[in-house]
Amino acid sequence: VPRGLLDEARRWAEATAECFGEGPRPVVTLAGIDAVEPWGWSAYTLRLLEKAGCPEALLRRHSSRIEVHRQFSHRRTAAEVLRRLGDNSVVEARSWQEVERFATEHPAFYLKAPWSSSGRGVFRSIGNLRELAEGIIRRQGSVMLEPAYDGVQDFAMLFRADGAGAVRFEGYSLFDTEGTPSYTGNRLLTDDNIEACIAGYVGREKLTKLREQVAGALDETATAHGYRGPLGVDMLVYRSTGGYAVAPCLEVNCRYTMGFVAHALVKRGLKGRMTAIPDGSPLPGGAVLLSPAGGSYRFVALPH
């Protein structure tokens, strides 16, 4: 690790401890540890852990999880959850002809690459998508197609699967996309505040029932795939005939998400908004730095 980055990480950890108490501690080796819980599991994560000196026994223990996570992170998982909820609106297409058939029924729709995250690989049906769609199908085997909604508010439900057939609800996440498929920030609100916001559109009883139904569908799906770990389910309040409705599963994120971070920050007393700023930009007044330098962006909380 370059000396400058390590020093920056230590300064960030000290500043974080002043705000929240003891927290992350930068390390240069993982030798001697007895547990690891990364942001998400992948072959790349495993290589990074190996490079950092993670004990071989731990690597062997988790290596079998990589393919489980890869298959579960395919966007067909969201379609599978929807089907368990009685919704067959999302289609997996393996040819341009199948995309064309879907387009005749849904003039406005989204085309998604099976594997991508944070809004990457998500395209609105504007203009000629053929070359793009055929390229994704060639590389990843298919594309996922879903109707576009007249969206009002993005939010997520946060769960955790224990790997033994139980999924536990952990809280809500209210986030912004500013009219694009990409994440731009979280509102730092309590679960009660977020629930009141969403219930204001669809009613508390419907929201509670939806949470129970999604937990049940996730339970069945996670158990079928042998998945255990965090689950962030992206949802959307949208305008519907005669009022509002909820699209109950736009994405299933089988990893930690910024929603989990926002939820933890609120539990530690922060309120306001969490967002990203380009690395090297001056911090806004009153901002709490949430990540060290070293990438393209740094996350900050803007309290109010």
Tab-separated table of C-alpha atoms in Angstrom:
chain	number	residue	atom	x	y	z
A	1	VAL	CA	0.000	0.000	0.000
A	2	PRO	CA	1.507	3.397	-0.940
A	3	ARG	CA	2.601	5.243	2.185
A	4	GLY	CA	0.546	8.330	1.330
A	5	LEU	CA	-2.689	6.342	0.982
A	6	LEU	CA	-2.082	4.526	4.256
A	7	ASP	CA	-1.483	7.811	6.086
A	8	GLU	CA	-4.643	9.264	4.542
A	9	ALA	CA	-6.631	6.199	5.609
A	10	ARG	CA	-5.330	6.536	9.178
A	11	ARG	CA	-6.278	10.231	9.294
A	12	TRP	CA	-9.733	9.347	8.008
A	13	ALA	CA	-10.136	6.592	10.611
A	14	GLU	CA	-9.178	9.026	13.380
A	15	ALA	CA	-11.685	11.613	12.137
A	16	THR	CA	-14.371	8.919	11.895
A	17	ALA	CA	-13.690	7.802	15.460
A	18	GLU	CA	-14.189	11.392	16.654
A	19	CYS	CA	-17.668	11.442	15.041
A	20	PHE	CA	-18.899	7.931	15.748
A	21	GLY	CA	-16.588	6.297	18.251
A	22	GLU	CA	-14.288	3.382	17.495
A	23	GLY	CA	-14.746	2.209	13.921
A	24	PRO	CA	-12.652	1.096	10.927
A	25	ARG	CA	-8.927	0.531	11.447
A	26	PRO	CA	-6.612	0.511	8.402
A	27	VAL	CA	-4.422	-2.590	8.165
A	28	VAL	CA	-1.687	-3.642	5.757
A	29	THR	CA	-2.050	-7.402	6.216
A	30	LEU	CA	-4.871	-9.824	7.051
A	31	ALA	CA	-2.543	-12.471	8.462
A	32	GLY	CA	-3.853	-13.921	11.715
A	33	ILE	CA	-7.499	-12.864	11.361
A	34	ASP	CA	-10.305	-15.373	11.942
A	35	ALA	CA	-13.192	-13.821	9.957
A	36	VAL	CA	-13.764	-11.636	6.891
A	37	GLU	CA	-16.900	-9.875	5.663
A	38	PRO	CA	-16.230	-7.837	2.509
A	39	TRP	CA	-18.679	-5.454	0.832
A	40	GLY	CA	-19.539	-8.289	-1.550
A	41	TRP	CA	-18.088	-11.606	-2.666
A	42	SER	CA	-16.530	-12.218	-6.072
A	43	ALA	CA	-13.482	-13.874	-7.597
A	44	TYR	CA	-11.832	-10.443	-7.598
A	45	THR	CA	-12.566	-10.008	-3.872
A	46	LEU	CA	-11.005	-13.380	-3.171
A	47	ARG	CA	-7.852	-12.401	-5.098
A	48	LEU	CA	-7.588	-9.142	-3.120
A	49	LEU	CA	-7.946	-11.016	0.163
A	50	GLU	CA	-5.287	-13.504	-0.911
A	51	LYS	CA	-2.951	-10.676	-1.908
A	52	ALA	CA	-3.511	-9.004	1.489
A	53	GLY	CA	-2.368	-12.137	3.315
A	54	CYS	CA	-5.737	-13.598	4.317
A	55	PRO	CA	-5.194	-17.037	5.916
A	56	GLU	CA	-5.509	-19.878	3.426
A	57	ALA	CA	-8.087	-21.683	5.594
A	58	LEU	CA	-10.401	-18.660	5.404
A	59	LEU	CA	-9.952	-18.389	1.652
A	60	ARG	CA	-10.831	-22.069	1.219
A	61	ARG	CA	-13.879	-21.676	3.438
A	62	HIS	CA	-15.245	-18.837	1.301
A	63	SER	CA	-14.119	-19.933	-2.168
A	64	SER	CA	-17.252	-22.069	-2.584
A	65	ARG	CA	-19.405	-18.958	-2.068
A	66	ILE	CA	-18.066	-17.206	-5.158
A	67	GLU	CA	-20.150	-19.066	-7.743
A	68	VAL	CA	-23.221	-18.890	-5.479
A	69	HIS	CA	-22.859	-15.120	-5.288
A	70	ARG	CA	-22.231	-14.809	-9.008
A	71	GLN	CA	-25.348	-16.745	-9.942
A	72	PHE	CA	-27.478	-15.035	-7.312
A	73	SER	CA	-26.290	-11.588	-8.473
A	74	HIS	CA	-27.628	-12.244	-12.001
A	75	ARG	CA	-30.576	-9.951	-12.654
A	76	ARG	CA	-32.802	-12.946	-13.296
A	77	THR	CA	-32.879	-13.239	-9.480
A	78	ALA	CA	-35.056	-10.102	-9.377
A	79	ALA	CA	-37.355	-11.679	-11.989
A	80	GLU	CA	-37.501	-14.851	-9.877
A	81	VAL	CA	-38.509	-12.863	-6.787
A	82	LEU	CA	-41.169	-11.057	-8.822
A	83	ARG	CA	-42.585	-14.334	-10.089
A	84	ARG	CA	-42.924	-15.543	-6.506
A	85	LEU	CA	-44.922	-12.344	-5.913
A	86	GLY	CA	-47.176	-13.156	-8.885
A	87	ASP	CA	-45.560	-10.629	-11.255
A	88	ASN	CA	-44.272	-11.827	-14.649
A	89	SER	CA	-43.482	-8.394	-16.093
A	90	VAL	CA	-39.693	-8.894	-16.329
A	91	VAL	CA	-38.445	-10.988	-19.246
A	92	GLU	CA	-35.051	-12.505	-20.017
A	93	ALA	CA	-34.283	-12.240	-23.756
A	94	ARG	CA	-31.589	-14.214	-25.527
A	95	SER	CA	-31.999	-12.707	-29.001
A	96	TRP	CA	-32.786	-9.379	-30.644
A	97	GLN	CA	-36.051	-10.842	-31.934
A	98	GLU	CA	-37.200	-11.434	-28.340
A	99	VAL	CA	-36.292	-7.826	-27.486
A	100	GLU	CA	-38.363	-6.620	-30.443
A	101	ARG	CA	-41.370	-8.663	-29.303
A	102	PHE	CA	-41.147	-7.156	-25.811
A	103	ALA	CA	-40.866	-3.649	-27.312
A	104	THR	CA	-44.146	-4.060	-29.215
A	105	GLU	CA	-45.931	-4.636	-25.895
A	106	HIS	CA	-43.967	-2.074	-23.878
A	107	PRO	CA	-43.088	1.099	-25.828
A	108	ALA	CA	-41.191	2.365	-22.756
A	109	PHE	CA	-38.914	-0.181	-21.094
A	110	TYR	CA	-35.469	-0.757	-19.605
A	111	LEU	CA	-32.853	-3.097	-21.005
A	112	LYS	CA	-30.400	-4.391	-18.410
A	113	ALA	CA	-27.182	-6.352	-18.603
A	114	PRO	CA	-27.435	-9.510	-16.447
A	115	TRP	CA	-24.387	-8.516	-14.399
A	116	SER	CA	-23.699	-4.879	-13.525
A	117	SER	CA	-24.247	-2.555	-10.575
A	118	SER	CA	-24.866	1.040	-9.460
A	119	GLY	CA	-26.864	1.884	-12.571
A	120	ARG	CA	-24.223	0.688	-15.011
A	121	GLY	CA	-25.557	-1.669	-17.644
A	122	VAL	CA	-29.064	-0.186	-17.468
A	123	PHE	CA	-30.456	1.480	-20.601
A	124	ARG	CA	-33.755	3.210	-21.375
A	125	SER	CA	-35.462	2.211	-24.630
A	126	ILE	CA	-34.601	5.387	-26.513
A	127	GLY	CA	-33.220	5.127	-30.049
A	128	ASN	CA	-31.724	2.033	-31.624
A	129	LEU	CA	-30.699	-0.488	-28.981
A	130	ARG	CA	-29.956	-3.361	-31.333
A	131	GLU	CA	-26.172	-3.102	-31.416
A	132	LEU	CA	-26.041	-2.578	-27.653
A	133	ALA	CA	-28.426	-5.460	-26.912
A	134	GLU	CA	-26.680	-7.893	-29.226
A	135	GLY	CA	-23.310	-6.981	-27.701
A	136	ILE	CA	-24.545	-7.728	-24.166
A	137	ILE	CA	-26.174	-10.977	-25.307
A	138	ARG	CA	-22.909	-12.004	-26.989
A	139	ARG	CA	-20.883	-11.306	-23.827
A	140	GLN	CA	-23.310	-12.322	-21.065
A	141	GLY	CA	-25.803	-14.631	-22.766
A	142	SER	CA	-28.976	-12.568	-22.415
A	143	VAL	CA	-30.514	-9.218	-21.472
A	144	MET	CA	-33.229	-8.482	-18.917
A	145	LEU	CA	-36.231	-6.420	-20.027
A	146	GLU	CA	-38.626	-4.615	-17.705
A	147	PRO	CA	-41.399	-2.055	-18.210
A	148	ALA	CA	-40.601	1.581	-17.426
A	149	TYR	CA	-42.658	3.258	-14.716
A	150	ASP	CA	-43.669	6.846	-14.067
A	151	GLY	CA	-41.480	6.960	-10.986
A	152	VAL	CA	-42.069	9.169	-7.961
A	153	GLN	CA	-39.699	7.900	-5.255
A	154	ASP	CA	-36.895	5.339	-5.137
A	155	PHE	CA	-36.433	3.337	-1.969
A	156	ALA	CA	-35.174	-0.041	-0.824
A	157	MET	CA	-35.838	-2.638	1.807
A	158	LEU	CA	-32.772	-4.080	3.520
A	159	PHE	CA	-32.669	-7.742	4.523
A	160	ARG	CA	-30.199	-10.399	5.650
A	161	ALA	CA	-30.346	-14.092	4.713
A	162	ASP	CA	-28.864	-16.486	7.273
A	163	GLY	CA	-28.347	-19.326	4.784
A	164	ALA	CA	-30.608	-21.641	6.789
A	165	GLY	CA	-33.947	-20.584	5.302
A	166	ALA	CA	-34.590	-17.352	7.185
A	167	VAL	CA	-34.536	-13.769	5.884
A	168	ARG	CA	-34.625	-10.926	8.402
A	169	PHE	CA	-35.795	-7.391	7.619
A	170	GLU	CA	-33.182	-4.846	8.747
A	171	GLY	CA	-34.624	-1.507	7.665
A	172	TYR	CA	-35.335	0.927	4.853
A	173	SER	CA	-33.261	3.046	2.496
A	174	LEU	CA	-34.583	6.165	0.746
A	175	PHE	CA	-32.303	7.146	-2.104
A	176	ASP	CA	-32.103	9.449	-5.118
A	177	THR	CA	-31.341	8.800	-8.770
A	178	GLU	CA	-32.229	12.246	-10.151
A	179	GLY	CA	-34.203	10.715	-13.006
A	180	THR	CA	-31.409	8.385	-14.171
A	181	PRO	CA	-30.721	4.694	-13.523
A	182	SER	CA	-27.686	5.696	-11.434
A	183	TYR	CA	-27.548	6.162	-7.681
A	184	THR	CA	-26.770	9.733	-6.568
A	185	GLY	CA	-27.272	9.684	-2.796
A	186	ASN	CA	-29.271	8.623	0.259
A	187	ARG	CA	-31.549	10.567	2.548
A	188	LEU	CA	-30.458	10.091	6.149
A	189	LEU	CA	-33.838	9.392	7.724
A	190	THR	CA	-35.042	6.949	10.364
A	191	ASP	CA	-36.963	3.833	9.374
A	192	ASP	CA	-40.093	5.398	10.852
A	193	ASN	CA	-39.601	8.534	8.724
A	194	ILE	CA	-39.045	6.504	5.543
A	195	GLU	CA	-41.991	4.228	6.251
A	196	ALA	CA	-44.218	7.269	6.785
A	197	CYS	CA	-43.004	8.753	3.490
A	198	ILE	CA	-43.779	5.613	1.454
A	199	ALA	CA	-47.003	4.913	3.352
A	200	GLY	CA	-48.121	8.409	2.404
A	201	TYR	CA	-48.350	7.151	-1.180
A	202	VAL	CA	-49.671	3.600	-0.788
A	203	GLY	CA	-50.867	3.242	2.804
A	204	ARG	CA	-49.157	1.654	5.786
A	205	GLU	CA	-51.126	-1.589	5.619
A	206	LYS	CA	-50.131	-2.221	1.985
A	207	LEU	CA	-46.508	-1.386	2.731
A	208	THR	CA	-46.374	-3.762	5.698
A	209	LYS	CA	-47.948	-6.538	3.636
A	210	LEU	CA	-45.488	-5.909	0.799
A	211	ARG	CA	-42.534	-6.119	3.197
A	212	GLU	CA	-43.756	-9.490	4.473
A	213	GLN	CA	-44.369	-10.803	0.946
A	214	VAL	CA	-40.944	-9.712	-0.305
A	215	ALA	CA	-39.256	-11.254	2.732
A	216	GLY	CA	-41.059	-14.538	1.992
A	217	ALA	CA	-40.115	-14.464	-1.693
A	218	LEU	CA	-36.491	-13.672	-0.823
A	219	ASP	CA	-36.479	-16.469	1.746
A	220	GLU	CA	-37.519	-19.007	-0.898
A	221	THR	CA	-35.154	-17.606	-3.527
A	222	ALA	CA	-32.097	-17.286	-1.278
A	223	THR	CA	-32.640	-20.774	0.118
A	224	ALA	CA	-32.953	-22.215	-3.393
A	225	HIS	CA	-29.626	-20.650	-4.366
A	226	GLY	CA	-27.826	-21.337	-1.070
A	227	TYR	CA	-27.174	-17.616	-0.542
A	228	ARG	CA	-26.433	-16.039	2.831
A	229	GLY	CA	-25.550	-12.438	3.542
A	230	PRO	CA	-26.957	-8.923	3.028
A	231	LEU	CA	-29.741	-8.209	0.523
A	232	GLY	CA	-30.813	-4.780	-0.681
A	233	VAL	CA	-34.038	-4.842	-2.720
A	234	ASP	CA	-34.550	-1.689	-4.814
A	235	MET	CA	-38.158	-0.572	-5.211
A	236	LEU	CA	-40.043	2.334	-6.740
A	237	VAL	CA	-43.204	4.257	-5.942
A	238	TYR	CA	-44.812	5.121	-9.281
A	239	ARG	CA	-47.939	6.798	-10.594
A	240	SER	CA	-50.602	4.288	-11.472
A	241	THR	CA	-54.196	4.471	-12.626
A	242	GLY	CA	-56.112	6.134	-9.830
A	243	GLY	CA	-53.150	6.780	-7.552
A	244	TYR	CA	-49.786	5.239	-6.680
A	245	ALA	CA	-48.315	1.751	-6.582
A	246	VAL	CA	-44.972	0.111	-5.745
A	247	ALA	CA	-42.720	-1.791	-8.146
A	248	PRO	CA	-41.576	-4.304	-5.519
A	249	CYS	CA	-38.300	-5.589	-6.959
A	250	LEU	CA	-36.281	-3.636	-9.510
A	251	GLU	CA	-32.962	-5.033	-8.277
A	252	VAL	CA	-31.734	-7.590	-5.765
A	253	ASN	CA	-28.293	-6.539	-4.523
A	254	CYS	CA	-26.578	-9.519	-2.912
A	255	ARG	CA	-24.000	-7.387	-1.147
A	256	TYR	CA	-23.893	-4.399	1.132
A	257	THR	CA	-25.267	-1.223	-0.429
A	258	MET	CA	-25.018	2.467	0.401
A	259	GLY	CA	-28.475	1.987	1.922
A	260	PHE	CA	-26.910	-0.189	4.640
A	261	VAL	CA	-24.350	2.564	5.239
A	262	ALA	CA	-27.053	5.228	5.447
A	263	HIS	CA	-29.056	3.062	7.834
A	264	ALA	CA	-26.018	2.668	10.111
A	265	LEU	CA	-25.299	6.404	10.019
A	266	VAL	CA	-28.835	7.277	11.099
A	267	LYS	CA	-28.564	4.799	13.988
A	268	ARG	CA	-25.484	6.767	15.030
A	269	GLY	CA	-27.384	10.052	15.066
A	270	LEU	CA	-26.696	11.586	11.633
A	271	LYS	CA	-29.540	13.155	9.674
A	272	GLY	CA	-29.447	14.936	6.339
A	273	ARG	CA	-28.140	13.515	3.074
A	274	MET	CA	-25.315	11.236	1.980
A	275	THR	CA	-23.752	11.776	-1.430
A	276	ALA	CA	-20.517	11.479	-3.419
A	277	ILE	CA	-18.151	14.271	-4.435
A	278	PRO	CA	-15.159	14.031	-6.809
A	279	ASP	CA	-11.960	13.157	-4.981
A	280	GLY	CA	-9.903	16.302	-4.468
A	281	SER	CA	-12.900	18.638	-4.365
A	282	PRO	CA	-13.251	20.841	-1.261
A	283	LEU	CA	-15.624	19.484	1.356
A	284	PRO	CA	-18.934	21.350	1.704
A	285	GLY	CA	-19.399	23.185	4.973
A	286	GLY	CA	-20.352	20.882	7.830
A	287	ALA	CA	-19.754	17.740	5.752
A	288	VAL	CA	-18.738	14.520	7.494
A	289	LEU	CA	-16.213	12.547	5.449
A	290	LEU	CA	-17.295	8.908	5.141
A	291	SER	CA	-14.526	7.444	2.979
A	292	PRO	CA	-10.786	8.082	2.570
A	293	ALA	CA	-9.064	9.343	-0.550
A	294	GLY	CA	-7.878	6.914	-3.169
A	295	GLY	CA	-10.724	6.585	-5.638
A	296	SER	CA	-12.609	8.772	-8.084
A	297	TYR	CA	-15.152	9.829	-5.463
A	298	ARG	CA	-15.441	10.285	-1.725
A	299	PHE	CA	-18.685	9.834	0.155
A	300	VAL	CA	-19.818	12.543	2.541
A	301	ALA	CA	-22.752	13.142	4.833
A	302	LEU	CA	-24.326	16.582	4.746
A	303	PRO	CA	-26.122	16.957	8.079
A	304	HIS	CA	-28.983	19.375	8.621
